[in-house]
CSV table of C-alpha atoms (C1' of nucleotides) in Angstrom, one decimal:
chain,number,residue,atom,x,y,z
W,1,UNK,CA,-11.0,29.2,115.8
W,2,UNK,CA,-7.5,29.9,115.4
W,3,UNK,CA,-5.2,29.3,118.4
W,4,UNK,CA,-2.3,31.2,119.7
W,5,UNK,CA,0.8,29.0,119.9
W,6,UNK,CA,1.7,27.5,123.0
W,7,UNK,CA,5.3,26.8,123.6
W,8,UNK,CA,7.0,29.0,125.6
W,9,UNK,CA,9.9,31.2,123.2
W,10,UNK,CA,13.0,31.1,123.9
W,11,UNK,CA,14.9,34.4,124.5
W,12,UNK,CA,17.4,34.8,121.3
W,13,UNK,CA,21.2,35.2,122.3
W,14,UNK,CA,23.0,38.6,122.4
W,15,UNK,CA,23.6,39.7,118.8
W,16,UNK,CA,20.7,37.7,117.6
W,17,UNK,CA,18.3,40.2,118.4
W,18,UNK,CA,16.7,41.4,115.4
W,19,UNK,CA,15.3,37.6,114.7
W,20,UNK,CA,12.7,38.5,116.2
W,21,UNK,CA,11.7,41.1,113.7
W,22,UNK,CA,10.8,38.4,111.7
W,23,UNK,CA,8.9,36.3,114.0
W,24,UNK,CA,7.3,39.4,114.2
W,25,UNK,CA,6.3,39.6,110.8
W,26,UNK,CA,5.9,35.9,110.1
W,27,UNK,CA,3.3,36.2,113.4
W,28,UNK,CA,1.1,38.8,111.9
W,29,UNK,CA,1.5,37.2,108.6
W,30,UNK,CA,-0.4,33.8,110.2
W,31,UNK,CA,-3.2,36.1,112.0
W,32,UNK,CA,-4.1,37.9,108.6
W,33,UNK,CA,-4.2,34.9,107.1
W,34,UNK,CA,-6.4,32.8,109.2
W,35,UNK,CA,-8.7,35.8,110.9
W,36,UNK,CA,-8.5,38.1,108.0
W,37,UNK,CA,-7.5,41.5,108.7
W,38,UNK,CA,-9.8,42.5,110.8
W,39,UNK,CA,-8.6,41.3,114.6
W,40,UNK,CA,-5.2,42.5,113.7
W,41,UNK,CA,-3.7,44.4,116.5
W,42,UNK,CA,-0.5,45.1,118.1
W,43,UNK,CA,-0.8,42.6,121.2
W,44,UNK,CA,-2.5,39.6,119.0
W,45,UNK,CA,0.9,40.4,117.3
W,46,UNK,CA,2.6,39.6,120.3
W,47,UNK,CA,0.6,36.9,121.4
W,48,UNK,CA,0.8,34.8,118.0
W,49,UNK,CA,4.9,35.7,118.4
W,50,UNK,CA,5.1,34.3,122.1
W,51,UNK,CA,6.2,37.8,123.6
W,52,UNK,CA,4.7,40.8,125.7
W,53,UNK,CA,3.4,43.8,123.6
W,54,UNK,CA,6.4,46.1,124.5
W,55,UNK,CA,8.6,43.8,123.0
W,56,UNK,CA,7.5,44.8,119.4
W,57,UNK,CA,8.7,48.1,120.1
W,58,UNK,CA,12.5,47.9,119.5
W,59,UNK,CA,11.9,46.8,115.9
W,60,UNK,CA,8.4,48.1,114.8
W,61,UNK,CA,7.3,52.1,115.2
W,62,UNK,CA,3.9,50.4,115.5
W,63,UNK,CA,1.1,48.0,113.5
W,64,UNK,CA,1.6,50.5,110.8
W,65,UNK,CA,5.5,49.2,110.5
W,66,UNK,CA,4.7,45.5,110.9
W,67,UNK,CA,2.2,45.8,108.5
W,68,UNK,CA,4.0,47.3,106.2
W,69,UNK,CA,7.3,44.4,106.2
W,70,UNK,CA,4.4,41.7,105.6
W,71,UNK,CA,3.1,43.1,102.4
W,72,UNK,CA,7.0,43.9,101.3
W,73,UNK,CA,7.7,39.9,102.3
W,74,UNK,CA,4.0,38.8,100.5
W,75,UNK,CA,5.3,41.1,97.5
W,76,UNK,CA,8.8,39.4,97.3
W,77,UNK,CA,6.6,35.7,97.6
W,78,UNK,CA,4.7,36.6,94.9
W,79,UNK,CA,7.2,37.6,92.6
W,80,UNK,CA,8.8,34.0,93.8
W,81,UNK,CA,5.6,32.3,92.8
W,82,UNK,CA,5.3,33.6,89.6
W,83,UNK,CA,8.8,33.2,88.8
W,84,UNK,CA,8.7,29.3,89.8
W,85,UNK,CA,5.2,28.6,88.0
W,86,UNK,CA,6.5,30.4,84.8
W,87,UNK,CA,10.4,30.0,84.2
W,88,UNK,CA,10.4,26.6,82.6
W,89,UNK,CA,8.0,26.9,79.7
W,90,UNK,CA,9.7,27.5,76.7
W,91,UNK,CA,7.8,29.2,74.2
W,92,UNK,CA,6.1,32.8,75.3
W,93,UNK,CA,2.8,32.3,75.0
W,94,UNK,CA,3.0,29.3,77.5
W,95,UNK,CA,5.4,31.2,79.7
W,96,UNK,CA,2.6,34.3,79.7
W,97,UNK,CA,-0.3,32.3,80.5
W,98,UNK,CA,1.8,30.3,83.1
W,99,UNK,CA,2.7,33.3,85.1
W,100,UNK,CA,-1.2,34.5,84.9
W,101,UNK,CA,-2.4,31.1,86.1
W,102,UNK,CA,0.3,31.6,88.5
W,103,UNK,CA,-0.5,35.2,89.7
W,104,UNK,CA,-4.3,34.1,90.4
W,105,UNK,CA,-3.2,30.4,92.0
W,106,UNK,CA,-0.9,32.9,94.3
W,107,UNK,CA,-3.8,35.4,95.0
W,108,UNK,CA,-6.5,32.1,95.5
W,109,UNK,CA,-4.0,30.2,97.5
W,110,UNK,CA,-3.2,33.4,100.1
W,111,UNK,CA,-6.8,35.4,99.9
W,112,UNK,CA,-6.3,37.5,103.0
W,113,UNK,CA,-2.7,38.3,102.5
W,114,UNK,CA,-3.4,38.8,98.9
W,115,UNK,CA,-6.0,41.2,100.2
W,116,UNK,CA,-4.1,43.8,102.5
W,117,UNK,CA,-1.4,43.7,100.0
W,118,UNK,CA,-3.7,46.1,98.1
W,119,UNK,CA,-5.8,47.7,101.0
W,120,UNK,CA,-2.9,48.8,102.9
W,121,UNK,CA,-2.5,52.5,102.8
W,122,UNK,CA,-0.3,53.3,99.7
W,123,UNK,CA,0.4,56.7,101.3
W,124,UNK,CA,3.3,54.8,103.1
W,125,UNK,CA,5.7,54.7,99.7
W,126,UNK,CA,7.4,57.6,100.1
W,127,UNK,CA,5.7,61.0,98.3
W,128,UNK,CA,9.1,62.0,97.2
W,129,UNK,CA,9.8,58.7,94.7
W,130,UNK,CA,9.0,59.8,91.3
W,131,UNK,CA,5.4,57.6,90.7
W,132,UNK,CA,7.4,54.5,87.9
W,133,UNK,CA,6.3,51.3,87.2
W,134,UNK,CA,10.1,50.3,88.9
W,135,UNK,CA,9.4,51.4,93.0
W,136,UNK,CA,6.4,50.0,93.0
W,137,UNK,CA,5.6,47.6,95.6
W,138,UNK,CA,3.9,45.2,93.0
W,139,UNK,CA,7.1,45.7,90.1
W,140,UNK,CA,8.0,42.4,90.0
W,141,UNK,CA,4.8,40.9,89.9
W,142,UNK,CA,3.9,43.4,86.9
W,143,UNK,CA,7.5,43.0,84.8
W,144,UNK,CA,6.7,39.3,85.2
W,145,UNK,CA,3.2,39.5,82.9
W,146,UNK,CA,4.7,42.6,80.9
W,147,UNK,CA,7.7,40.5,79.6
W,148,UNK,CA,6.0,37.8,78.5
W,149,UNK,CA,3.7,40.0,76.9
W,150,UNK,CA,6.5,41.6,75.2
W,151,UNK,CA,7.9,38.6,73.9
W,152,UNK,CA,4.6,36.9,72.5
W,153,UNK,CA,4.2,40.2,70.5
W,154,UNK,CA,8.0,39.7,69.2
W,155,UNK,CA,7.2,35.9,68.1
W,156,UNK,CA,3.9,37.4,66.6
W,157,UNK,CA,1.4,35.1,68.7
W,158,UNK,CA,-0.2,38.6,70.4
W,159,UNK,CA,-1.3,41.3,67.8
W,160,UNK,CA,-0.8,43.7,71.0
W,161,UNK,CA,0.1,47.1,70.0
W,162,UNK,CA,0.4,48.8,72.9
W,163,UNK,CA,2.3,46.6,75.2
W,164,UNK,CA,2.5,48.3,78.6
W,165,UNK,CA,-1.2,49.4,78.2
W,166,UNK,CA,-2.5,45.8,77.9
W,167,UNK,CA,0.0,44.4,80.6
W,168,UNK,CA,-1.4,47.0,82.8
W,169,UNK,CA,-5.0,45.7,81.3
W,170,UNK,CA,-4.3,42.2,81.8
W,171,UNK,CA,-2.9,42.8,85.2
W,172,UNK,CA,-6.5,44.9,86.2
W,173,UNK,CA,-8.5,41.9,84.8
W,174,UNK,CA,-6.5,39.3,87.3
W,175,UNK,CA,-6.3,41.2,90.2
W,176,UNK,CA,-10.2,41.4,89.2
W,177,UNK,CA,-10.7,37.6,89.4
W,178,UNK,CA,-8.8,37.4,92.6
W,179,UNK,CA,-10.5,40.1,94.3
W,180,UNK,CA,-14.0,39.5,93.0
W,181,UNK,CA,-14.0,35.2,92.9
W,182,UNK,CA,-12.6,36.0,96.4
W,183,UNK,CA,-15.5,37.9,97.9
W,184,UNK,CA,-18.7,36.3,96.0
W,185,UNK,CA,-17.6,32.6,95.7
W,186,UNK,CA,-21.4,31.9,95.5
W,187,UNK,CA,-21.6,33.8,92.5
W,188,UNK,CA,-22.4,31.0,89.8
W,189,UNK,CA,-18.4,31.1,88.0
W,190,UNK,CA,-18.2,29.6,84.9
W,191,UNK,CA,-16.2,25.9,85.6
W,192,UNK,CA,-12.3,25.8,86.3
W,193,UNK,CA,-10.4,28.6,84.9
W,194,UNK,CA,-12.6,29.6,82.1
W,195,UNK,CA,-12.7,33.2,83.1
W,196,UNK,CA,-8.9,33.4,83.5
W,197,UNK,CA,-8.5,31.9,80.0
W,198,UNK,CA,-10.6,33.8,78.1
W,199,UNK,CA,-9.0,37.0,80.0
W,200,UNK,CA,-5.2,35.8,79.0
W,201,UNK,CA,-6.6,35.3,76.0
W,202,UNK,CA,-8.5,38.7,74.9
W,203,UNK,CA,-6.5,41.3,76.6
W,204,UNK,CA,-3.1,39.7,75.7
W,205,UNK,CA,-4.6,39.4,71.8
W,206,UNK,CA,-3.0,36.1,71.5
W,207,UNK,CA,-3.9,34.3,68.4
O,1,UNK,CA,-10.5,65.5,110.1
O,2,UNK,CA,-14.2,64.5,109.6
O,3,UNK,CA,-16.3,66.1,112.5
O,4,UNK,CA,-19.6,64.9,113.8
O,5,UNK,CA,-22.9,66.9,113.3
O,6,UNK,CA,-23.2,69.4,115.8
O,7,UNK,CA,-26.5,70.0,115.5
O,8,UNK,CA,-29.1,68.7,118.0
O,9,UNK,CA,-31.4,66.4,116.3
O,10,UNK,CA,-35.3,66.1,117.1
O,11,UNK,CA,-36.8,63.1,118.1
O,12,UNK,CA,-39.2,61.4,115.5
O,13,UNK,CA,-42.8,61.4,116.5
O,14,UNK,CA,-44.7,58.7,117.0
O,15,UNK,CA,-45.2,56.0,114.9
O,16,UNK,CA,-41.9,57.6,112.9
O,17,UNK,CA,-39.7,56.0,114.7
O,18,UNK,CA,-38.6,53.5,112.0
O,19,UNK,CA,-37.2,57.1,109.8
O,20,UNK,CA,-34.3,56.5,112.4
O,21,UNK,CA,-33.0,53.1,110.9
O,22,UNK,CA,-32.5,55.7,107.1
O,23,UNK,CA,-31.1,57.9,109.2
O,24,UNK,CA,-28.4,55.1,111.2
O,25,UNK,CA,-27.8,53.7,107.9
O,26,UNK,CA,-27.1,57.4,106.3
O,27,UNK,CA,-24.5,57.9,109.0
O,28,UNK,CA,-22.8,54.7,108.4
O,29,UNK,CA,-22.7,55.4,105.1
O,30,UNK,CA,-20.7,59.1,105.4
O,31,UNK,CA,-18.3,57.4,107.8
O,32,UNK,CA,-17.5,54.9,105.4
O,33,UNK,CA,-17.1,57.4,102.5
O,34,UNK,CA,-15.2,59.7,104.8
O,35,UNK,CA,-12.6,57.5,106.9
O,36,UNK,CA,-12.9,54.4,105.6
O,37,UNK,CA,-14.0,51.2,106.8
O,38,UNK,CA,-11.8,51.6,109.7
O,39,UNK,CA,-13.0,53.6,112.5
O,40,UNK,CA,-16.5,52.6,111.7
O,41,UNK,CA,-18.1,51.1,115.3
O,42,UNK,CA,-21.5,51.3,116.5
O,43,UNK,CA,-21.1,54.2,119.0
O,44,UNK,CA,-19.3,56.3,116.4
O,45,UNK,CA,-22.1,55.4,113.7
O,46,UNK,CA,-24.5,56.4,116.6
O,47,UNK,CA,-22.6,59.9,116.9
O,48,UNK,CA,-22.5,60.6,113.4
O,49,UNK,CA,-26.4,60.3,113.3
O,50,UNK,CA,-26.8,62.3,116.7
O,51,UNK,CA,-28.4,59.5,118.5
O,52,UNK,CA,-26.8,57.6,121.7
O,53,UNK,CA,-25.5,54.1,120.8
O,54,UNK,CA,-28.1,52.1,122.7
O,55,UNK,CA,-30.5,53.6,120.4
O,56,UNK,CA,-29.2,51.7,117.2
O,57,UNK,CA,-30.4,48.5,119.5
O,58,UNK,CA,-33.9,48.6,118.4
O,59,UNK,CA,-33.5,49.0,114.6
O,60,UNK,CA,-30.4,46.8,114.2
O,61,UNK,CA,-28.9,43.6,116.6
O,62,UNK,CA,-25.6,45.3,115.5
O,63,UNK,CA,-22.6,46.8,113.3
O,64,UNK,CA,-22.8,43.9,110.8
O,65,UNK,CA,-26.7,44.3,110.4
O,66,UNK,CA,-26.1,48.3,109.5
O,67,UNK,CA,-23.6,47.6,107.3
O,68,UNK,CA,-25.4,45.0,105.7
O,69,UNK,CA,-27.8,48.1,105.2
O,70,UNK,CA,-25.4,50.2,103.7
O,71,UNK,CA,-24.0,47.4,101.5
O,72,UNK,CA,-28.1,46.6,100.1
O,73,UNK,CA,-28.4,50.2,99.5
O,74,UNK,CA,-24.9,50.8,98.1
O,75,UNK,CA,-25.7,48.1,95.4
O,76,UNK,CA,-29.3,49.8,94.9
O,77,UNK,CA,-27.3,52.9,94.0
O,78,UNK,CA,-24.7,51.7,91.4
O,79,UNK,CA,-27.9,49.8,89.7
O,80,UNK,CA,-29.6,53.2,89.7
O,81,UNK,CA,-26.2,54.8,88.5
O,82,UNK,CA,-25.6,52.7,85.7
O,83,UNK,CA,-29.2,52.7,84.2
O,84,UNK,CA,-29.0,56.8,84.3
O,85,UNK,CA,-25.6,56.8,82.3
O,86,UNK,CA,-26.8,53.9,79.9
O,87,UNK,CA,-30.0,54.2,79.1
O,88,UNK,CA,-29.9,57.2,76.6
O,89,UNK,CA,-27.6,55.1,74.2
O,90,UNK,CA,-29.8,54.0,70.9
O,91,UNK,CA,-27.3,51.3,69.8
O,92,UNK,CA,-26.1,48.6,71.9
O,93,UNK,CA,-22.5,48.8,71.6
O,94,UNK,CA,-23.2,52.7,73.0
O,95,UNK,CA,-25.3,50.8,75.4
O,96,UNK,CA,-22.6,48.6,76.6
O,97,UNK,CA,-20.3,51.4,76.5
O,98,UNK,CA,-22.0,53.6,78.7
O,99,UNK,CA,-22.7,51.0,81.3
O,100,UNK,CA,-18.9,50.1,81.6
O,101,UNK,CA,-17.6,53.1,82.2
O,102,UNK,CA,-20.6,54.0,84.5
O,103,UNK,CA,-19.5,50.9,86.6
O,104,UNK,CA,-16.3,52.2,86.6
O,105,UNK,CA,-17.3,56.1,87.3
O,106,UNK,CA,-19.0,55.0,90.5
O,107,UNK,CA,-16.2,52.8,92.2
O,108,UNK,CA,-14.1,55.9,91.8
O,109,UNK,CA,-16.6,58.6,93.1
O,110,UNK,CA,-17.2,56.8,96.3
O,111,UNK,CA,-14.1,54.7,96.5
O,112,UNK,CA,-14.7,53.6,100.2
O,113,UNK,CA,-18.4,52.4,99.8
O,114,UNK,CA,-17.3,50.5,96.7
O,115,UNK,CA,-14.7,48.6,98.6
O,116,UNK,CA,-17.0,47.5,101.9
O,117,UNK,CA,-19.5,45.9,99.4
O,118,UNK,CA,-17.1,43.6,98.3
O,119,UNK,CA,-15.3,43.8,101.7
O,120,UNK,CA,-18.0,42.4,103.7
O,121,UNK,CA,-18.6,39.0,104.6
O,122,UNK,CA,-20.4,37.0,102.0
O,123,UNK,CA,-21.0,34.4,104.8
O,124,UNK,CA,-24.0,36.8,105.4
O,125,UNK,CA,-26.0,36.1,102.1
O,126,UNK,CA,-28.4,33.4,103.3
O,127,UNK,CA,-26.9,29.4,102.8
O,128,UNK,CA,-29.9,28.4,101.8
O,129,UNK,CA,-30.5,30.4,98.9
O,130,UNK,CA,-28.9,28.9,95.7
O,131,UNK,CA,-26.1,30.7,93.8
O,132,UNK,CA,-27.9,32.2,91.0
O,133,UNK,CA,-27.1,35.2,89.5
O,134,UNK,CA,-30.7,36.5,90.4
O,135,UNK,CA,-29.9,36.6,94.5
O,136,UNK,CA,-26.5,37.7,94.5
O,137,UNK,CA,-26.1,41.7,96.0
O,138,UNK,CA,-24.3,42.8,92.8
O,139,UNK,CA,-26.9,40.9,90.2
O,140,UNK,CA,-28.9,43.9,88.8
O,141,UNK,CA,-25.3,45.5,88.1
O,142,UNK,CA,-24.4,42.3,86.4
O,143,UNK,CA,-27.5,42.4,84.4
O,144,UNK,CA,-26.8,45.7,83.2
O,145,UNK,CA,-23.4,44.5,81.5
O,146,UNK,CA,-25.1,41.4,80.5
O,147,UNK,CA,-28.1,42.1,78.5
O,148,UNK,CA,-25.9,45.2,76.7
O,149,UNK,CA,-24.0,42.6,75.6
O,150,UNK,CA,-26.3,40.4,74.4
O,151,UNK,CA,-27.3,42.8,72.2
O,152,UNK,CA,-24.0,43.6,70.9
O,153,UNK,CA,-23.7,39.5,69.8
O,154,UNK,CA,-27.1,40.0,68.5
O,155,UNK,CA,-26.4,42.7,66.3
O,156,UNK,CA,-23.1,41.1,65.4
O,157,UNK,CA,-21.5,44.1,67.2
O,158,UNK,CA,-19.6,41.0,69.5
O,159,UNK,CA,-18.1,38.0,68.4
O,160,UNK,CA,-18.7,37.0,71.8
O,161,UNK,CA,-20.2,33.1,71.5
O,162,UNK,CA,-20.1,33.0,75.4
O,163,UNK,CA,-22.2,36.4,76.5
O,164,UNK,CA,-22.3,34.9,80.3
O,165,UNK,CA,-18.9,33.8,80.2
O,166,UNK,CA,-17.5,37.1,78.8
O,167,UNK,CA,-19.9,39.4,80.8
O,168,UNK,CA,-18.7,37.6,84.3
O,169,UNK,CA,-14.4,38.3,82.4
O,170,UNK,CA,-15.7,41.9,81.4
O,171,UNK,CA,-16.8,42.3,85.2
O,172,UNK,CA,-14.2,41.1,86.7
O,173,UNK,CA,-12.1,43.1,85.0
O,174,UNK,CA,-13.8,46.4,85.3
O,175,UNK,CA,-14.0,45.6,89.2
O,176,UNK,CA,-10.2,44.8,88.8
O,177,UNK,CA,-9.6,48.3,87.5
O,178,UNK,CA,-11.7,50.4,90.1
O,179,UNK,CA,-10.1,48.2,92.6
O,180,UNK,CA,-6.1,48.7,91.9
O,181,UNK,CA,-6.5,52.2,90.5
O,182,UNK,CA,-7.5,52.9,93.7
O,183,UNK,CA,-5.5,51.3,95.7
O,184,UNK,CA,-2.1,52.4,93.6
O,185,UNK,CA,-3.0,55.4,92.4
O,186,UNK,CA,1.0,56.3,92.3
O,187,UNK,CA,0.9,53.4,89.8
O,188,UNK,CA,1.5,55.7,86.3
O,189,UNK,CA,-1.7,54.7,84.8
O,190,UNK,CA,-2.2,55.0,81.3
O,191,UNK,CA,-3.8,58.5,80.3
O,192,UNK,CA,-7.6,58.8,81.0
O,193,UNK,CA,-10.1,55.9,80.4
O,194,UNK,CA,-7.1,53.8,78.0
O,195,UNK,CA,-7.8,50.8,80.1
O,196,UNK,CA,-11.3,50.9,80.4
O,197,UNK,CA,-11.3,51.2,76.4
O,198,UNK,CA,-8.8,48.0,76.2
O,199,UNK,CA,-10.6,45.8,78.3
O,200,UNK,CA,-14.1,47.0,77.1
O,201,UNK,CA,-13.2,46.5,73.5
O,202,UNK,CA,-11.4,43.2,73.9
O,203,UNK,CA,-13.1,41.1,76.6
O,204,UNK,CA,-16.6,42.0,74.5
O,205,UNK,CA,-14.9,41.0,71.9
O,206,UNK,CA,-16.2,44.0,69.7
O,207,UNK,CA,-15.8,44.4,65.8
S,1,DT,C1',42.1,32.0,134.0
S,2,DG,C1',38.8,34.5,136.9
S,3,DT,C1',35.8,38.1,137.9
S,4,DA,C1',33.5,42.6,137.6
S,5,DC,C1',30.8,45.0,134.6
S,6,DA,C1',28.2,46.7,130.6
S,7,DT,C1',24.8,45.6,127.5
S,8,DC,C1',21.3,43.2,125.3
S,9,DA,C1',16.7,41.0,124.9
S,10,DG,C1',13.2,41.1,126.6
S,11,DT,C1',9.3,41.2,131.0
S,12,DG,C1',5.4,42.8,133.9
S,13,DA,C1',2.6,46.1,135.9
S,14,DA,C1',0.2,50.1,135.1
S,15,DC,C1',-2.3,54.0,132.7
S,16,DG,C1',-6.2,56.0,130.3
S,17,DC,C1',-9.3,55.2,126.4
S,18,DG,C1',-13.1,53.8,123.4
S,19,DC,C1',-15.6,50.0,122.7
S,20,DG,C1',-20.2,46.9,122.8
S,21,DT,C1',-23.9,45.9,125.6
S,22,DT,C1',-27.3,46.1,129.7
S,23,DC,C1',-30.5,48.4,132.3
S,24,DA,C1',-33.8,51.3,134.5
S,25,DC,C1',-35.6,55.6,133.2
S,26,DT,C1',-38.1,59.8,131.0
S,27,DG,C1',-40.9,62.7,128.7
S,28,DA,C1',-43.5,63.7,124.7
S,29,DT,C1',-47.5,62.0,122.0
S,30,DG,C1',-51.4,59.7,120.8
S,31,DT,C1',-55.9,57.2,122.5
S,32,DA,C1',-60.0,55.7,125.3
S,33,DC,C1',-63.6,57.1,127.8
E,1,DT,C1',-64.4,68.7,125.5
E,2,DG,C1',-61.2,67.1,129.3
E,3,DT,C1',-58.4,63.9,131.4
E,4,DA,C1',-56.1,59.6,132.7
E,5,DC,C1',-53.3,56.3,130.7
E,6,DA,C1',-50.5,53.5,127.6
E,7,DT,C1',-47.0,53.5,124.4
E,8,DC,C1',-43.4,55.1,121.8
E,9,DA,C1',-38.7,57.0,120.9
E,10,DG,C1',-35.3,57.5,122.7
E,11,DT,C1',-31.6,58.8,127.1
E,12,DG,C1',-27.8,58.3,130.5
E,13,DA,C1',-25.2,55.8,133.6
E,14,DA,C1',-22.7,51.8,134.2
E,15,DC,C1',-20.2,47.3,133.4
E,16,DG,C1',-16.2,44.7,132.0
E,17,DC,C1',-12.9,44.2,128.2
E,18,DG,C1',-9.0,44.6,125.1
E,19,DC,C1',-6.4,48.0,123.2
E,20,DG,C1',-1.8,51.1,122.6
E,21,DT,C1',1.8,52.9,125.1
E,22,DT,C1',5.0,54.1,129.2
E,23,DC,C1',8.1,52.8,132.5
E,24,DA,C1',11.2,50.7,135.6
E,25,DC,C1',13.0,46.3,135.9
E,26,DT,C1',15.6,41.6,135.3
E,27,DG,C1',18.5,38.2,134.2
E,28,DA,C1',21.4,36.0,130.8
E,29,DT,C1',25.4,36.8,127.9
E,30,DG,C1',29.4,38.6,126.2
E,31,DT,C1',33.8,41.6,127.2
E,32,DA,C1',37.7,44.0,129.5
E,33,DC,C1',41.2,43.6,132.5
DNA sequence: TGTACATCAGTGAACGCGCGTTCACTGATGTAC
DNA sequence: TGTACATCAGTGAACGCGCGTTCACTGATGTAC
C-alpha cells in the first residue's frame, strides 16, 4: 500500500506562492499513478502534498482543475518522450518506428497516467475552439507519428497514400496496444513487440 | 439528469428470489450506460433497481461482484452482437468485414459499458487459471475475428502468414479506435468508417 | 535604522452528505399434518 | 379441508467514515515611513 509522505512541508515564502500549484499537481500525479484513478479525491490530494484540503483552493476550482493540469503536464511528457526516443535516428523509417516504440514504452511505462489522459472528460477543451488536429490535447504526440509518416512516404519506404488518414490509423492501433496489453496482460501476447511491429509496419505501408 | 424508477416494484415470490440478482445486474448496467462508471455505488445500483441496498447482500458480497456481472454479460452481448452482423456473409473476407465493424458498432452504441469491461480489474479473473485465449472475458469476441480470418488466408483472400499474430494487431487496433474516438470525439476524424477500412484492409493484410 | 502595518500562505474546526455494512425485523407464501 | 408453522424475500433504522466546502483565524514576511 502506498504511503502518504511524512515530512512536514515547509510553508513557501511570500511571492513563492503559486509553487504549490505544482506540488499540487505533481501530488495527484503520484496517487493516479500508484492507486489508479479510482481513490482520487480532493483531500488525498492534500494529503500526498503535505497540506490541509482548503489549501488547494487558491489555485484549483476543484479536482476537476487539478485533474485537468496533470493530463496537460502528462501530455507535454509524452510529447518529451517521443521526441527524445526518436530525434537521433537518421533515416525516416527508423525515426517512425522509434517514436511508435516510444509512444507505447511511454503509455507501458505510466499505465494509469496514460489512462486518465484519455478518460478524462474531453468536454473540458473549450466548445468554442474550432475541433483541428493543432488544439488538441494529444497534438504533439500525433504530429510526432504523422511527420515521420510523411517523410517515409517522401523517401518512398511507405506506399501510404493518404497520410493523415493512416497516422490517425496508426495512432488508433497504438493507443490500442497500450490500452488493451494494459487491461488483459494475461491475455496470451505474442513475445516482445511483435504486435507493435507488425502494426508499424501494415498501417504505415512500409516496404 | 438520469432519474430513478419511480415505480414501486413487487416482491418476487417464493422460490423467485434469485430473478432479483438479473434485475441488480440490469440496474447496474443502465447506470453505467447512463452516467458513467462514476456515480455507480451499491446503494445507488440498489435505487435504480427499486430495492434497499441491504438487499443486494444476499445475491452479491458487493459492487465488484455486480460489476463483475455486468462485465460477463456485457462480453455475452458483443459475442451475440458480432455473430448477428457477421454471420449472413457467404465469403470470408465479407465475413471478416462484418465482424470488424460490428466490434466496432457496439463500442460506440454503448460507449460506457464498453469501457468498464476493459476498465475493471483483471486481478479478478482467477490466478489459477492459465492465460489462454479460451478463459479470457473477451475470447469468444476474439474468436470471431480470428476464425474470419483464417478463412481469408485460406482462401488466399490474406497474405497474413501469422493469423493469431495479426488477429491479436487487428484487435487491438479496432479496440484502439472505439476507444480514442470516444474519448476525442472533437478529434476531426476522417469521414465515416475511413479508419476502420485502413486498419481492416492492412492489418489482415487483404489482396 | 527601527517599527508599525498590510499581505500572503496557508491552518483547523466545523457543517451536512452519501456511502458501505450490520442488525433485528416483517409479512407474504408455501408446506406438513 | 383447515390451520399451525417454517421459510423466503426482502425492509428500515442505525453506525461510523471520508468526502467537499465554508469560515474565521494565524503567524511569518515583506514594505512604507
Amino acid at each position: 500500500m502506498w504511503m502518504t509522505r511524512s515530512f512536514t512541508r515547509k510553508r513557501n515564502r511570500r511571492g513563492q506562492g503559486p509553487r504549490l500549484r505544482a506540488e499540487i499537481v505533481d501530488a495527484a500525479t503520484a496517487l493516479i499513478a500508484h492507486n489508479g484513478p479510482d481513490g482520487l479525491t480532493l483531500r488525498a490530494v492534500a494529503r500526498e502534498a503535505g497540506i490541509t484540503a482548503p489549501s488547494i483552493y487558491p489555485h484549483f476550482s476543484g479536482l476537476d482543475a487539478v485533474l485537468e493540469a496533470v493530463v496537460d503536464n502528462m501530455f507535454a511528457m509524452l510529447a518529451d518522450y517521443i521526441r527524445q526516443s526518436a530525434g537521433p535516428a537518421a533515416d525516416p523509417v527508423s525515426r517512425l518506428r522509434a517514436a511508435c516504440h516510444a509512444y507505447v514504452g511511454f503509455g507501458q511505462k505510466y499505465p494509469n497516467e496514460y489512462a486518465i489522459m484519455f478518460t478524462h472528460k474531453s468536454e473540458l477543451i473549450a466548445d468554442s475552439t474550432e475541433p483541428t488536429v493543432a488544439n488538441m490535447p494529444g497534438a504533439e504526440a500525433f504530429d510526432l507519428l504523422l511527420e515521420p509518416l510523411r517523410d517515409c512516404v517522401a523517401s518512398g519506404a511507405s506506399r501510404s497514400t493518404n497520410a493523415q488518414g493512416d497516422a490517425t490509423a496508426l495512432w488508433v492501433a497504438l493507443h490500442g496496444y497500450i490500452s488493451l496489453n494494459t487491461s488483459l496482460p494475461r491475455f496470451p501476447w505474442p513475445a516482445g513487440d511483435t504486435v507493435i511491429d507488425i502494426l508499424i509496419t501494415h498501417v504505415a505501408q512500409l516496404n
